[in-house]
Amino acid sequence: MAETGGAGKGPRLARLAILPAILVPLALGARLLGAPDLAVFAAAGVAVLPLAHLMGVSTEELGKRAGPGIGGLLNATFGNATELIIALLALARAASLAATGVPADGDRADALVEVVKASITGSIIGNVLLVLGLSMLVGGIRYKTQTFSIRAAELQVTLLVLAIVALVMPELFQLSTEGPGAAPALPNVSLWISVLLLVGYVLGLVFSLHTHKDVFNPVTHEAEPPIWSRNLALGVLIGSTVLVGIVAETLVGAVEGVSATLGLTEIFMGVVLIAIIGNAAEHGAAIQMAWKNKMDLSVGIATISSVQIAVFVTPVLVLASIAMGKPLTLAFEVFELVAIVLSVAILAVLAKDGETNWYEGVLLLLVYAIIGVGFFFHP
């Protein structure tokens, strides 16, 4: 198919790149010049937003060619690259602190590992409740009712249920097993469950992208042609992802100081702030798609991102942490596990009819706020 609108793609990309070209150097400069952590945090947070918009536009262009399922998968994958980079850096820092043998450094290492766990929890519930809720609300303001593929959504819910089982079993193992052999065995339990999760994720890709791709990419009657070439869209998506990772790392480097300044707990910072920042790309893209009445793509971005965090990013982090010498186990706090279970449960209820409206979005946001209140006051 011939490219349409090619003459205007250069100026359009130039306009989209103006804000990142200004805000990204400002955020990095604030860090290099030793600005207060709160200022660095704010500058980096603002810089992530236009980058997320660029990712959303490039994903939309790719989705026009490949279908909503592939578009959602691409956005979720590149968006979660930021989360993965942040977590790997935190785990590497934790491993280096633990290697010193100093008790105080060991405590700081344990705290970093818990922050990584909290960010995983926050990413899952944030995509299911916050991202999807905002998408339903924004899309519902413009359209009375929006529709999406029930079968594709049910597949993602099933994978999230698999993830819940995988996260619950290590905690049950820890609670039900006593004695000196329990603690050393927990990393092995987490290791093998992580391997099984990766197997489930790979087979899910085969199912959704090959044997049952009609479920993942439902046939639509829209004939909106792509404006950018495939290579341009991929280049913008990859470049934006790299910059988001750099800016997000700068932002997370200021988290400890911001936590002390604002009096926020580490678990709240991980579940809410770090998770929101790490998934900013999905936030912006999913909302844009909902505003354009592309709810299939919007739901795909939110649900696939949660699935990738649960059954791909988390097991990869477990395997990487073992290699680094500071194992990250899948024994999450009961409070975090219940929050994930409740989020997936309400997603399963809303996915049954294949329709959304603004009030359902409000309900998801209220659930997210209720869970956020719990984490805010959690010691």
PDB file of N, CA, C and O in Angstrom, residues 84 87-88 91 116 120 124 159 162-163 166-167 187 189-202 305-323 327-330 332:
ATOM      1  N   LEU A  84      11.608  -2.351  33.390  1.00  0.00           N
ATOM      2  CA  LEU A  84      12.644  -3.370  33.512  1.00  0.00           C
ATOM      3  C   LEU A  84      14.006  -2.738  33.784  1.00  0.00           C
ATOM      4  O   LEU A  84      14.768  -3.212  34.644  1.00  0.00           O
ATOM      5  N   ALA A  87      14.142  -1.392  37.406  1.00  0.00           N
ATOM      6  CA  ALA A  87      14.237  -2.469  38.385  1.00  0.00           C
ATOM      7  C   ALA A  87      15.613  -3.125  38.363  1.00  0.00           C
ATOM      8  O   ALA A  87      16.175  -3.448  39.418  1.00  0.00           O
ATOM      9  N   LEU A  88      16.161  -3.351  37.163  1.00  0.00           N
ATOM     10  CA  LEU A  88      17.488  -3.966  37.069  1.00  0.00           C
ATOM     11  C   LEU A  88      18.551  -3.085  37.708  1.00  0.00           C
ATOM     12  O   LEU A  88      19.458  -3.586  38.401  1.00  0.00           O
ATOM     13  N   LEU A  91      18.201  -3.441  41.467  1.00  0.00           N
ATOM     14  CA  LEU A  91      18.709  -4.723  41.940  1.00  0.00           C
ATOM     15  C   LEU A  91      20.235  -4.771  41.895  1.00  0.00           C
ATOM     16  O   LEU A  91      20.876  -5.349  42.789  1.00  0.00           O
ATOM     17  N   VAL A 116      11.521  -2.651  44.597  1.00  0.00           N
ATOM     18  CA  VAL A 116      11.320  -3.286  43.293  1.00  0.00           C
ATOM     19  C   VAL A 116      10.037  -4.114  43.307  1.00  0.00           C
ATOM     20  O   VAL A 116       9.227  -4.063  42.376  1.00  0.00           O
ATOM     21  N   ILE A 120       6.546  -3.551  41.087  1.00  0.00           N
ATOM     22  CA  ILE A 120       5.881  -4.595  40.291  1.00  0.00           C
ATOM     23  C   ILE A 120       4.394  -4.611  40.619  1.00  0.00           C
ATOM     24  O   ILE A 120       3.545  -4.633  39.725  1.00  0.00           O
ATOM     25  N   ILE A 124       1.191  -3.555  37.970  1.00  0.00           N
ATOM     26  CA  ILE A 124       0.064  -4.425  37.619  1.00  0.00           C
ATOM     27  C   ILE A 124      -1.255  -3.742  37.931  1.00  0.00           C
ATOM     28  O   ILE A 124      -2.139  -3.626  37.070  1.00  0.00           O
ATOM     29  N   LEU A 159      -4.156 -15.070  31.776  1.00  0.00           N
ATOM     30  CA  LEU A 159      -2.724 -14.995  32.059  1.00  0.00           C
ATOM     31  C   LEU A 159      -2.452 -14.298  33.388  1.00  0.00           C
ATOM     32  O   LEU A 159      -1.520 -14.662  34.120  1.00  0.00           O
ATOM     33  N   LEU A 162      -2.981 -16.768  36.092  1.00  0.00           N
ATOM     34  CA  LEU A 162      -1.767 -17.588  36.190  1.00  0.00           C
ATOM     35  C   LEU A 162      -0.714 -16.875  37.029  1.00  0.00           C
ATOM     36  O   LEU A 162      -0.058 -17.489  37.891  1.00  0.00           O
ATOM     37  N   ALA A 163      -0.544 -15.574  36.785  1.00  0.00           N
ATOM     38  CA  ALA A 163       0.437 -14.801  37.540  1.00  0.00           C
ATOM     39  C   ALA A 163       0.085 -14.746  39.023  1.00  0.00           C
ATOM     40  O   ALA A 163       0.963 -14.824  39.890  1.00  0.00           O
ATOM     41  N   ALA A 166       1.095 -17.873  40.652  1.00  0.00           N
ATOM     42  CA  ALA A 166       2.551 -17.905  40.783  1.00  0.00           C
ATOM     43  C   ALA A 166       3.040 -17.024  41.923  1.00  0.00           C
ATOM     44  O   ALA A 166       4.032 -17.351  42.588  1.00  0.00           O
ATOM     45  N   LEU A 167       2.366 -15.911  42.186  1.00  0.00           N
ATOM     46  CA  LEU A 167       2.775 -15.003  43.255  1.00  0.00           C
ATOM     47  C   LEU A 167       2.278 -15.475  44.625  1.00  0.00           C
ATOM     48  O   LEU A 167       2.913 -15.216  45.650  1.00  0.00           O
ATOM     49  N   PRO A 187      14.275 -19.033  47.413  1.00  0.00           N
ATOM     50  CA  PRO A 187      14.787 -18.614  46.092  1.00  0.00           C
ATOM     51  C   PRO A 187      14.642 -19.699  45.030  1.00  0.00           C
ATOM     52  O   PRO A 187      14.393 -19.390  43.860  1.00  0.00           O
ATOM     53  N   VAL A 189      12.233 -21.998  44.950  1.00  0.00           N
ATOM     54  CA  VAL A 189      10.811 -22.001  44.589  1.00  0.00           C
ATOM     55  C   VAL A 189      10.528 -20.879  43.597  1.00  0.00           C
ATOM     56  O   VAL A 189       9.859 -21.077  42.576  1.00  0.00           O
ATOM     57  N   SER A 190      11.047 -19.685  43.887  1.00  0.00           N
ATOM     58  CA  SER A 190      10.838 -18.527  43.009  1.00  0.00           C
ATOM     59  C   SER A 190      11.483 -18.747  41.644  1.00  0.00           C
ATOM     60  O   SER A 190      10.922 -18.366  40.606  1.00  0.00           O
ATOM     61  N   LEU A 191      12.661 -19.380  41.633  1.00  0.00           N
ATOM     62  CA  LEU A 191      13.370 -19.637  40.382  1.00  0.00           C
ATOM     63  C   LEU A 191      12.551 -20.530  39.450  1.00  0.00           C
ATOM     64  O   LEU A 191      12.329 -20.183  38.279  1.00  0.00           O
ATOM     65  N   TRP A 192      12.068 -21.654  39.965  1.00  0.00           N
ATOM     66  CA  TRP A 192      11.343 -22.588  39.109  1.00  0.00           C
ATOM     67  C   TRP A 192       9.982 -22.046  38.687  1.00  0.00           C
ATOM     68  O   TRP A 192       9.535 -22.271  37.557  1.00  0.00           O
ATOM     69  N   ILE A 193       9.336 -21.317  39.578  1.00  0.00           N
ATOM     70  CA  ILE A 193       8.060 -20.701  39.191  1.00  0.00           C
ATOM     71  C   ILE A 193       8.289 -19.648  38.110  1.00  0.00           C
ATOM     72  O   ILE A 193       7.493 -19.517  37.176  1.00  0.00           O
ATOM     73  N   SER A 194       9.390 -18.913  38.205  1.00  0.00           N
ATOM     74  CA  SER A 194       9.714 -17.904  37.188  1.00  0.00           C
ATOM     75  C   SER A 194       9.931 -18.547  35.826  1.00  0.00           C
ATOM     76  O   SER A 194       9.487 -18.031  34.793  1.00  0.00           O
ATOM     77  N   VAL A 195      10.616 -19.680  35.800  1.00  0.00           N
ATOM     78  CA  VAL A 195      10.833 -20.391  34.543  1.00  0.00           C
ATOM     79  C   VAL A 195       9.498 -20.819  33.936  1.00  0.00           C
ATOM     80  O   VAL A 195       9.254 -20.667  32.725  1.00  0.00           O
ATOM     81  N   LEU A 196       8.595 -21.330  34.780  1.00  0.00           N
ATOM     82  CA  LEU A 196       7.285 -21.752  34.299  1.00  0.00           C
ATOM     83  C   LEU A 196       6.461 -20.569  33.790  1.00  0.00           C
ATOM     84  O   LEU A 196       5.724 -20.691  32.803  1.00  0.00           O
ATOM     85  N   LEU A 197       6.586 -19.420  34.452  1.00  0.00           N
ATOM     86  CA  LEU A 197       5.890 -18.221  33.985  1.00  0.00           C
ATOM     87  C   LEU A 197       6.375 -17.812  32.598  1.00  0.00           C
ATOM     88  O   LEU A 197       5.577 -17.429  31.724  1.00  0.00           O
ATOM     89  N   LEU A 198       7.685 -17.872  32.386  1.00  0.00           N
ATOM     90  CA  LEU A 198       8.233 -17.518  31.077  1.00  0.00           C
ATOM     91  C   LEU A 198       7.747 -18.486  30.002  1.00  0.00           C
ATOM     92  O   LEU A 198       7.465 -18.082  28.858  1.00  0.00           O
ATOM     93  N   VAL A 199       7.631 -19.760  30.350  1.00  0.00           N
ATOM     94  CA  VAL A 199       7.092 -20.736  29.405  1.00  0.00           C
ATOM     95  C   VAL A 199       5.646 -20.371  29.044  1.00  0.00           C
ATOM     96  O   VAL A 199       5.254 -20.383  27.872  1.00  0.00           O
ATOM     97  N   GLY A 200       4.849 -20.026  30.070  1.00  0.00           N
ATOM     98  CA  GLY A 200       3.470 -19.621  29.827  1.00  0.00           C
ATOM     99  C   GLY A 200       3.375 -18.377  28.970  1.00  0.00           C
ATOM    100  O   GLY A 200       2.499 -18.270  28.098  1.00  0.00           O
ATOM    101  N   TYR A 201       4.284 -17.431  29.180  1.00  0.00           N
ATOM    102  CA  TYR A 201       4.268 -16.191  28.402  1.00  0.00           C
ATOM    103  C   TYR A 201       4.598 -16.461  26.933  1.00  0.00           C
ATOM    104  O   TYR A 201       3.929 -15.957  26.021  1.00  0.00           O
ATOM    105  N   VAL A 202       5.631 -17.272  26.690  1.00  0.00           N
ATOM    106  CA  VAL A 202       6.027 -17.586  25.316  1.00  0.00           C
ATOM    107  C   VAL A 202       4.907 -18.327  24.594  1.00  0.00           C
ATOM    108  O   VAL A 202       4.574 -18.026  23.435  1.00  0.00           O
ATOM    109  N   SER A 305       0.204  -4.950  29.070  1.00  0.00           N
ATOM    110  CA  SER A 305       1.273  -4.407  29.898  1.00  0.00           C
ATOM    111  C   SER A 305       1.284  -5.071  31.278  1.00  0.00           C
ATOM    112  O   SER A 305       2.342  -5.440  31.798  1.00  0.00           O
ATOM    113  N   SER A 306       0.089  -5.243  31.873  1.00  0.00           N
ATOM    114  CA  SER A 306       0.011  -5.924  33.165  1.00  0.00           C
ATOM    115  C   SER A 306       0.499  -7.361  33.058  1.00  0.00           C
ATOM    116  O   SER A 306       1.226  -7.858  33.927  1.00  0.00           O
ATOM    117  N   VAL A 307       0.092  -8.046  31.994  1.00  0.00           N
ATOM    118  CA  VAL A 307       0.509  -9.429  31.791  1.00  0.00           C
ATOM    119  C   VAL A 307       2.023  -9.513  31.635  1.00  0.00           C
ATOM    120  O   VAL A 307       2.686 -10.380  32.222  1.00  0.00           O
ATOM    121  N   GLN A 308       2.590  -8.606  30.838  1.00  0.00           N
ATOM    122  CA  GLN A 308       4.041  -8.633  30.637  1.00  0.00           C
ATOM    123  C   GLN A 308       4.801  -8.380  31.930  1.00  0.00           C
ATOM    124  O   GLN A 308       5.837  -9.005  32.183  1.00  0.00           O
ATOM    125  N   ILE A 309       4.310  -7.451  32.745  1.00  0.00           N
ATOM    126  CA  ILE A 309       4.960  -7.209  34.035  1.00  0.00           C
ATOM    127  C   ILE A 309       4.902  -8.471  34.893  1.00  0.00           C
ATOM    128  O   ILE A 309       5.894  -8.864  35.528  1.00  0.00           O
ATOM    129  N   ALA A 310       3.741  -9.133  34.908  1.00  0.00           N
ATOM    130  CA  ALA A 310       3.531 -10.265  35.805  1.00  0.00           C
ATOM    131  C   ALA A 310       4.246 -11.530  35.347  1.00  0.00           C
ATOM    132  O   ALA A 310       4.847 -12.236  36.169  1.00  0.00           O
ATOM    133  N   VAL A 311       4.165 -11.842  34.052  1.00  0.00           N
ATOM    134  CA  VAL A 311       4.673 -13.142  33.598  1.00  0.00           C
ATOM    135  C   VAL A 311       5.934 -13.054  32.741  1.00  0.00           C
ATOM    136  O   VAL A 311       6.446 -14.084  32.292  1.00  0.00           O
ATOM    137  N   PHE A 312       6.444 -11.840  32.514  1.00  0.00           N
ATOM    138  CA  PHE A 312       7.703 -11.703  31.787  1.00  0.00           C
ATOM    139  C   PHE A 312       8.731 -10.891  32.568  1.00  0.00           C
ATOM    140  O   PHE A 312       9.807 -11.394  32.909  1.00  0.00           O
ATOM    141  N   VAL A 313       8.392  -9.632  32.881  1.00  0.00           N
ATOM    142  CA  VAL A 313       9.351  -8.770  33.579  1.00  0.00           C
ATOM    143  C   VAL A 313       9.709  -9.336  34.955  1.00  0.00           C
ATOM    144  O   VAL A 313      10.889  -9.401  35.315  1.00  0.00           O
ATOM    145  N   THR A 314       8.701  -9.759  35.719  1.00  0.00           N
ATOM    146  CA  THR A 314       8.971 -10.262  37.073  1.00  0.00           C
ATOM    147  C   THR A 314       9.873 -11.491  37.063  1.00  0.00           C
ATOM    148  O   THR A 314      10.871 -11.529  37.794  1.00  0.00           O
ATOM    149  N   PRO A 315       9.576 -12.544  36.275  1.00  0.00           N
ATOM    150  CA  PRO A 315      10.504 -13.681  36.270  1.00  0.00           C
ATOM    151  C   PRO A 315      11.891 -13.330  35.742  1.00  0.00           C
ATOM    152  O   PRO A 315      12.893 -13.881  36.223  1.00  0.00           O
ATOM    153  N   VAL A 316      11.979 -12.413  34.777  1.00  0.00           N
ATOM    154  CA  VAL A 316      13.300 -11.986  34.304  1.00  0.00           C
ATOM    155  C   VAL A 316      14.081 -11.321  35.440  1.00  0.00           C
ATOM    156  O   VAL A 316      15.290 -11.559  35.614  1.00  0.00           O
ATOM    157  N   LEU A 317      13.399 -10.515  36.235  1.00  0.00           N
ATOM    158  CA  LEU A 317      14.056  -9.872  37.375  1.00  0.00           C
ATOM    159  C   LEU A 317      14.513 -10.904  38.412  1.00  0.00           C
ATOM    160  O   LEU A 317      15.582 -10.767  39.006  1.00  0.00           O
ATOM    161  N   VAL A 318      13.701 -11.932  38.633  1.00  0.00           N
ATOM    162  CA  VAL A 318      14.085 -12.990  39.570  1.00  0.00           C
ATOM    163  C   VAL A 318      15.360 -13.681  39.085  1.00  0.00           C
ATOM    164  O   VAL A 318      16.310 -13.877  39.860  1.00  0.00           O
ATOM    165  N   LEU A 319      15.393 -14.046  37.811  1.00  0.00           N
ATOM    166  CA  LEU A 319      16.577 -14.715  37.258  1.00  0.00           C
ATOM    167  C   LEU A 319      17.798 -13.800  37.297  1.00  0.00           C
ATOM    168  O   LEU A 319      18.905 -14.232  37.648  1.00  0.00           O
ATOM    169  N   ALA A 320      17.606 -12.522  36.954  1.00  0.00           N
ATOM    170  CA  ALA A 320      18.725 -11.572  36.968  1.00  0.00           C
ATOM    171  C   ALA A 320      19.245 -11.353  38.391  1.00  0.00           C
ATOM    172  O   ALA A 320      20.455 -11.263  38.607  1.00  0.00           O
ATOM    173  N   SER A 321      18.337 -11.269  39.353  1.00  0.00           N
ATOM    174  CA  SER A 321      18.751 -11.031  40.738  1.00  0.00           C
ATOM    175  C   SER A 321      19.568 -12.198  41.276  1.00  0.00           C
ATOM    176  O   SER A 321      20.514 -12.005  42.051  1.00  0.00           O
ATOM    177  N   ILE A 322      19.208 -13.418  40.890  1.00  0.00           N
ATOM    178  CA  ILE A 322      19.977 -14.586  41.323  1.00  0.00           C
ATOM    179  C   ILE A 322      21.385 -14.520  40.749  1.00  0.00           C
ATOM    180  O   ILE A 322      22.373 -14.803  41.434  1.00  0.00           O
ATOM    181  N   ALA A 323      21.493 -14.114  39.490  1.00  0.00           N
ATOM    182  CA  ALA A 323      22.808 -13.976  38.861  1.00  0.00           C
ATOM    183  C   ALA A 323      23.637 -12.877  39.517  1.00  0.00           C
ATOM    184  O   ALA A 323      24.865 -12.971  39.602  1.00  0.00           O
ATOM    185  N   PRO A 327      19.144 -12.370  45.566  1.00  0.00           N
ATOM    186  CA  PRO A 327      17.906 -12.935  45.010  1.00  0.00           C
ATOM    187  C   PRO A 327      16.656 -12.141  45.346  1.00  0.00           C
ATOM    188  O   PRO A 327      16.453 -11.712  46.479  1.00  0.00           O
ATOM    189  N   LEU A 328      15.841 -11.936  44.324  1.00  0.00           N
ATOM    190  CA  LEU A 328      14.506 -11.374  44.483  1.00  0.00           C
ATOM    191  C   LEU A 328      13.534 -12.545  44.459  1.00  0.00           C
ATOM    192  O   LEU A 328      13.451 -13.264  43.463  1.00  0.00           O
ATOM    193  N   THR A 329      12.832 -12.772  45.565  1.00  0.00           N
ATOM    194  CA  THR A 329      11.886 -13.882  45.608  1.00  0.00           C
ATOM    195  C   THR A 329      10.493 -13.402  45.227  1.00  0.00           C
ATOM    196  O   THR A 329      10.212 -12.197  45.208  1.00  0.00           O
ATOM    197  N   LEU A 330       9.622 -14.349  44.949  1.00  0.00           N
ATOM    198  CA  LEU A 330       8.242 -14.034  44.589  1.00  0.00           C
ATOM    199  C   LEU A 330       7.330 -14.008  45.804  1.00  0.00           C
ATOM    200  O   LEU A 330       6.102 -13.987  45.660  1.00  0.00           O
ATOM    201  N   PHE A 332       5.675 -12.017  47.900  1.00  0.00           N
ATOM    202  CA  PHE A 332       5.190 -10.659  48.108  1.00  0.00           C
ATOM    203  C   PHE A 332       4.401 -10.587  49.407  1.00  0.00           C
ATOM    204  O   PHE A 332       3.926 -11.599  49.925  1.00  0.00           O
TER     205      PHE A 332
END
